CSV table of C-alpha atoms in Angstrom, one decimal:
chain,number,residue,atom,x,y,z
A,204,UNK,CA,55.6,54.1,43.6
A,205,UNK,CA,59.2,53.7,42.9
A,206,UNK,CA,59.0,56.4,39.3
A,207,UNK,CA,57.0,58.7,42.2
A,208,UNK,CA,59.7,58.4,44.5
A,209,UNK,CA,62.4,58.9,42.1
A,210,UNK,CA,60.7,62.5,40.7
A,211,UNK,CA,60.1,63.4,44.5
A,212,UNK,CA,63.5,62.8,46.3
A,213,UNK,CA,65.2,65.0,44.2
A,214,UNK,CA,62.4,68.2,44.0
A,215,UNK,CA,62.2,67.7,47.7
A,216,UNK,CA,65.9,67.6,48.5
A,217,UNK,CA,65.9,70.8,46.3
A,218,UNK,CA,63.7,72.6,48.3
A,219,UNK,CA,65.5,72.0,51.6
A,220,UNK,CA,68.8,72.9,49.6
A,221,UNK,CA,67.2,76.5,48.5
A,222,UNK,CA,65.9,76.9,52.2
A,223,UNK,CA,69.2,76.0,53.5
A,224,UNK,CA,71.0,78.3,51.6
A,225,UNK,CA,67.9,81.3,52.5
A,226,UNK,CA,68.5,80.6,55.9
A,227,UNK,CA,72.6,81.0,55.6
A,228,UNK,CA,72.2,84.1,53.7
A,229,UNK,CA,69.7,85.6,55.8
A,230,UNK,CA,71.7,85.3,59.1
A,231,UNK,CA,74.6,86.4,57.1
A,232,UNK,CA,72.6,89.0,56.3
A,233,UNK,CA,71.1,89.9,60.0
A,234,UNK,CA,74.8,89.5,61.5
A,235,UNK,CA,76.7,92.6,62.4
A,236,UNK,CA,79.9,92.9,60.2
A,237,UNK,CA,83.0,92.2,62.5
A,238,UNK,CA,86.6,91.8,61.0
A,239,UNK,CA,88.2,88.8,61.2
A,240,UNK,CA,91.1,88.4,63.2
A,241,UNK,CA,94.3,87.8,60.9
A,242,UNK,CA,94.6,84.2,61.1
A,243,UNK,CA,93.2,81.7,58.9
A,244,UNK,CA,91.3,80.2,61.2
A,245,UNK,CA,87.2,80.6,60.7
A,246,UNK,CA,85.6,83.9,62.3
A,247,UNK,CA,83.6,82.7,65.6
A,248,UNK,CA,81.1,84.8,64.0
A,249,UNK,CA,80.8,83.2,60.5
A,250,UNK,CA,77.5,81.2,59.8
A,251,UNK,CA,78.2,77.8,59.1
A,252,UNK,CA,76.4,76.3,56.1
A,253,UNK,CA,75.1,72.4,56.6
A,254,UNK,CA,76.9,69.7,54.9
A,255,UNK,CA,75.1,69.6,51.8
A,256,UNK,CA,74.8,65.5,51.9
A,257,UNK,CA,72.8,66.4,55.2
A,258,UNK,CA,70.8,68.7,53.5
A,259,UNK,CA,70.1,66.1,50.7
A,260,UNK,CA,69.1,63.8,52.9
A,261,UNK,CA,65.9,65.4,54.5
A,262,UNK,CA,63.9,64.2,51.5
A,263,UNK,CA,64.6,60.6,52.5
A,264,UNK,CA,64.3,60.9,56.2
A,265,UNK,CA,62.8,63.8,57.9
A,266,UNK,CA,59.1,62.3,58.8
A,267,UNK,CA,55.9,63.7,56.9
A,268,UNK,CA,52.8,62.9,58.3
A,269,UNK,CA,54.0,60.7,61.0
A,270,UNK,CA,56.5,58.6,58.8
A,271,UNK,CA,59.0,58.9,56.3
A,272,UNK,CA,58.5,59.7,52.3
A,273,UNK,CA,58.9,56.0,50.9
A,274,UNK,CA,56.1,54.4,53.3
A,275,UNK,CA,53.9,57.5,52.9
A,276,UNK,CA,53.8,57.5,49.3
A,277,UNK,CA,53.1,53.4,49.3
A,278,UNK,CA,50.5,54.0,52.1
A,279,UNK,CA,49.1,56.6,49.3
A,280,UNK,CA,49.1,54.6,46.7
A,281,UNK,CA,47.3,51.6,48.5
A,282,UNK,CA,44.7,53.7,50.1
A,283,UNK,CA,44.3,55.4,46.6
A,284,UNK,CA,43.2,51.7,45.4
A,285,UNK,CA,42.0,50.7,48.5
A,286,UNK,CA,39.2,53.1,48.0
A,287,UNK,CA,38.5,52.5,44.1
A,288,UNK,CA,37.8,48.7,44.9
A,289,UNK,CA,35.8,49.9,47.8
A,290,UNK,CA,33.4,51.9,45.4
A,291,UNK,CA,33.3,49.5,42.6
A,292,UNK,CA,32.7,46.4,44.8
A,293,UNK,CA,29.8,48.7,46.6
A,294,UNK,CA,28.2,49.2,43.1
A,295,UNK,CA,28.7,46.1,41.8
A,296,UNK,CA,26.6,44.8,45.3
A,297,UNK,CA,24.4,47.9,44.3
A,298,UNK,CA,23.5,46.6,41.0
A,299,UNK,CA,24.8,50.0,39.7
A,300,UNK,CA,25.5,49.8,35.7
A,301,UNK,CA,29.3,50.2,34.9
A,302,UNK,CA,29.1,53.8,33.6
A,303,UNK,CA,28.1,54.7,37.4
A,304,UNK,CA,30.4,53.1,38.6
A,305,UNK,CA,33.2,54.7,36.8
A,306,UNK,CA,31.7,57.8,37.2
A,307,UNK,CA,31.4,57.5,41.0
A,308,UNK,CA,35.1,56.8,40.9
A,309,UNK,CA,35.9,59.3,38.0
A,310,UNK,CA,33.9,62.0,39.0
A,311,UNK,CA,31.7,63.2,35.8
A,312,UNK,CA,32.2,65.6,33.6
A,313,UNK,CA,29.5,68.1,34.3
A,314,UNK,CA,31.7,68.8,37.6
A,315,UNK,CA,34.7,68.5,36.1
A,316,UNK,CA,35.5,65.4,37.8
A,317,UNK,CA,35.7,66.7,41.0
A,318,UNK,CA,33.0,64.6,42.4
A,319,UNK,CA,34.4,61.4,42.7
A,320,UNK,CA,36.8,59.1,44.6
A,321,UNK,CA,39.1,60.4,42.3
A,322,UNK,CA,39.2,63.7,43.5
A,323,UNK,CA,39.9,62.6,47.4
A,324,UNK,CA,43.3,61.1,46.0
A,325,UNK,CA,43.6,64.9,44.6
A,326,UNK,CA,43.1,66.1,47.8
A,327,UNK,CA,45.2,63.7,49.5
A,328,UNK,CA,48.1,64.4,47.1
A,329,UNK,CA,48.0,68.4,47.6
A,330,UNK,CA,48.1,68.3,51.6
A,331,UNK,CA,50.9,65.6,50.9
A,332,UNK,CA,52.8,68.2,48.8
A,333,UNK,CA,52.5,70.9,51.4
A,334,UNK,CA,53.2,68.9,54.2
A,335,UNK,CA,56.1,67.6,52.1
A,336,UNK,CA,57.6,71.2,51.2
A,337,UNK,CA,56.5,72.7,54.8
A,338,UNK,CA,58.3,70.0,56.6
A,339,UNK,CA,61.4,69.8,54.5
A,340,UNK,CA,62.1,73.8,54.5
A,341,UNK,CA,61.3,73.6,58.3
A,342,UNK,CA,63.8,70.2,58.9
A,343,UNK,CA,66.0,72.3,56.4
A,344,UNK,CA,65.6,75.9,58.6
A,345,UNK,CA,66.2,74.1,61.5
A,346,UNK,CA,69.8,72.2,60.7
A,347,UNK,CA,71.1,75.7,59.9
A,348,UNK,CA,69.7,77.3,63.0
A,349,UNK,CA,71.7,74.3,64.9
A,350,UNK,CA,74.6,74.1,62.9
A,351,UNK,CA,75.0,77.9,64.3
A,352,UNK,CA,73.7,77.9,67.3
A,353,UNK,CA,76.4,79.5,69.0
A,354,UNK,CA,75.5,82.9,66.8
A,355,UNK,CA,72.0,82.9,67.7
A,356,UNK,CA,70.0,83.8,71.0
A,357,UNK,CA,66.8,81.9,70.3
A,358,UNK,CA,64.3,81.5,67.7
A,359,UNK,CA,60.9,83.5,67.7
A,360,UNK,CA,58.3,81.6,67.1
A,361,UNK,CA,55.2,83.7,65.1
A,362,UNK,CA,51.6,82.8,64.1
A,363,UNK,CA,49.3,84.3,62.0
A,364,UNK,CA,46.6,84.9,64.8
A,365,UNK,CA,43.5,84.3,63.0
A,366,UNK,CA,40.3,82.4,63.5
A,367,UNK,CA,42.2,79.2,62.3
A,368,UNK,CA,45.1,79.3,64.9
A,369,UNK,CA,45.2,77.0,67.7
A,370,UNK,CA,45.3,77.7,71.4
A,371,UNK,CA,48.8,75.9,71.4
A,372,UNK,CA,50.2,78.1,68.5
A,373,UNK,CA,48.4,81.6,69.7
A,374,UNK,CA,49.9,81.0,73.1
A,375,UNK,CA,53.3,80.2,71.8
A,376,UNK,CA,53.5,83.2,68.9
A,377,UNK,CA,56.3,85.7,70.6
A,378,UNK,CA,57.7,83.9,72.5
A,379,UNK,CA,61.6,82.9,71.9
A,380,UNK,CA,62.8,79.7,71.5
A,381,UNK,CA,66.8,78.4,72.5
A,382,UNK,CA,67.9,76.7,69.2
């Protein structure tokens, strides 16, 4: 749990660092050109980039799937062998022979171990990556949008209307947002 965490904070804080700076750029980008006055003091039109120890810390506190990263991974890892106990002590009650049983938590070769307990951990660990990179370049996104607020009128929220958007989501996609 602790060697996962350790590889993780660091990808994860990189990912809201890239979307950070993507976001500056772009509104940098999107902003008309306007000379500064001759002072030294910042142009009221200047984006402001988040403090990069901010940034960093989105890894470590922004919530994913309802809590943060270091209780999501441990919950992951317990439900992971929460269910591999589950199976074995079922087939052990089952008088199933031990190469069942490790192939029901396996998975077995002629599906290329996609078929067993295994593979929910699999699937558990890809929706945790995307909710993981989603939700940091979204917490990320949305520091820079406050941090210059003051530039911006609103943010547009957009869906991709298809049979898989919600009612919430289709009625929202359009609109405009304050930041």
């Amino acid at each position: 749990e602790a060697a996962v965490l350790v590889t993780l904070i660091p990808s994860i804080s990189a990912i809201a660092e890239a979307e950070a700076e993507w976001q500056v750029d772009a509104l940098t980008d999107a902003l008309p050109a306007r000379q500064a006055p001759a002072s030294t003091a910042p142009s009221p039109t200047a984006v402001v980039d988040p403090p990069s120890e901010s940034v960093e810390k989105i890894a470590e506190s922004h919530p994913i799937a309802g809590d943060i990263l270091k209780n999501v991974v441990a919950g992951f890892a317990l439900n992971r062998a929460f269910k591999i106990m589950q199976r074995t002590r079922r087939g052990v009650t089952e008088g199933e022979t031990a190469e069942t049983i490790v192939s029901a938590v396996a998975g077995t070769k002629a599906r290329a171990y996609r078929d067993g307990v295994l593979e929910s951990g699999r699937q558990s660990a890809r929706a945790l990556v995307n909710q993981t990179s989603e939700g940091t370049a979204a917490a990320a996104r949305e520091m820079v949008f406050r941090r210059n607020a003051a530039l911006l009128q609103g943010v547009i929220w957009i869906s991709i209307l298809d049979s898989k958007t919600s009612a919430i989501c289709r009625s929202r996609s359009g609109k405009i947002f304050p930041v």
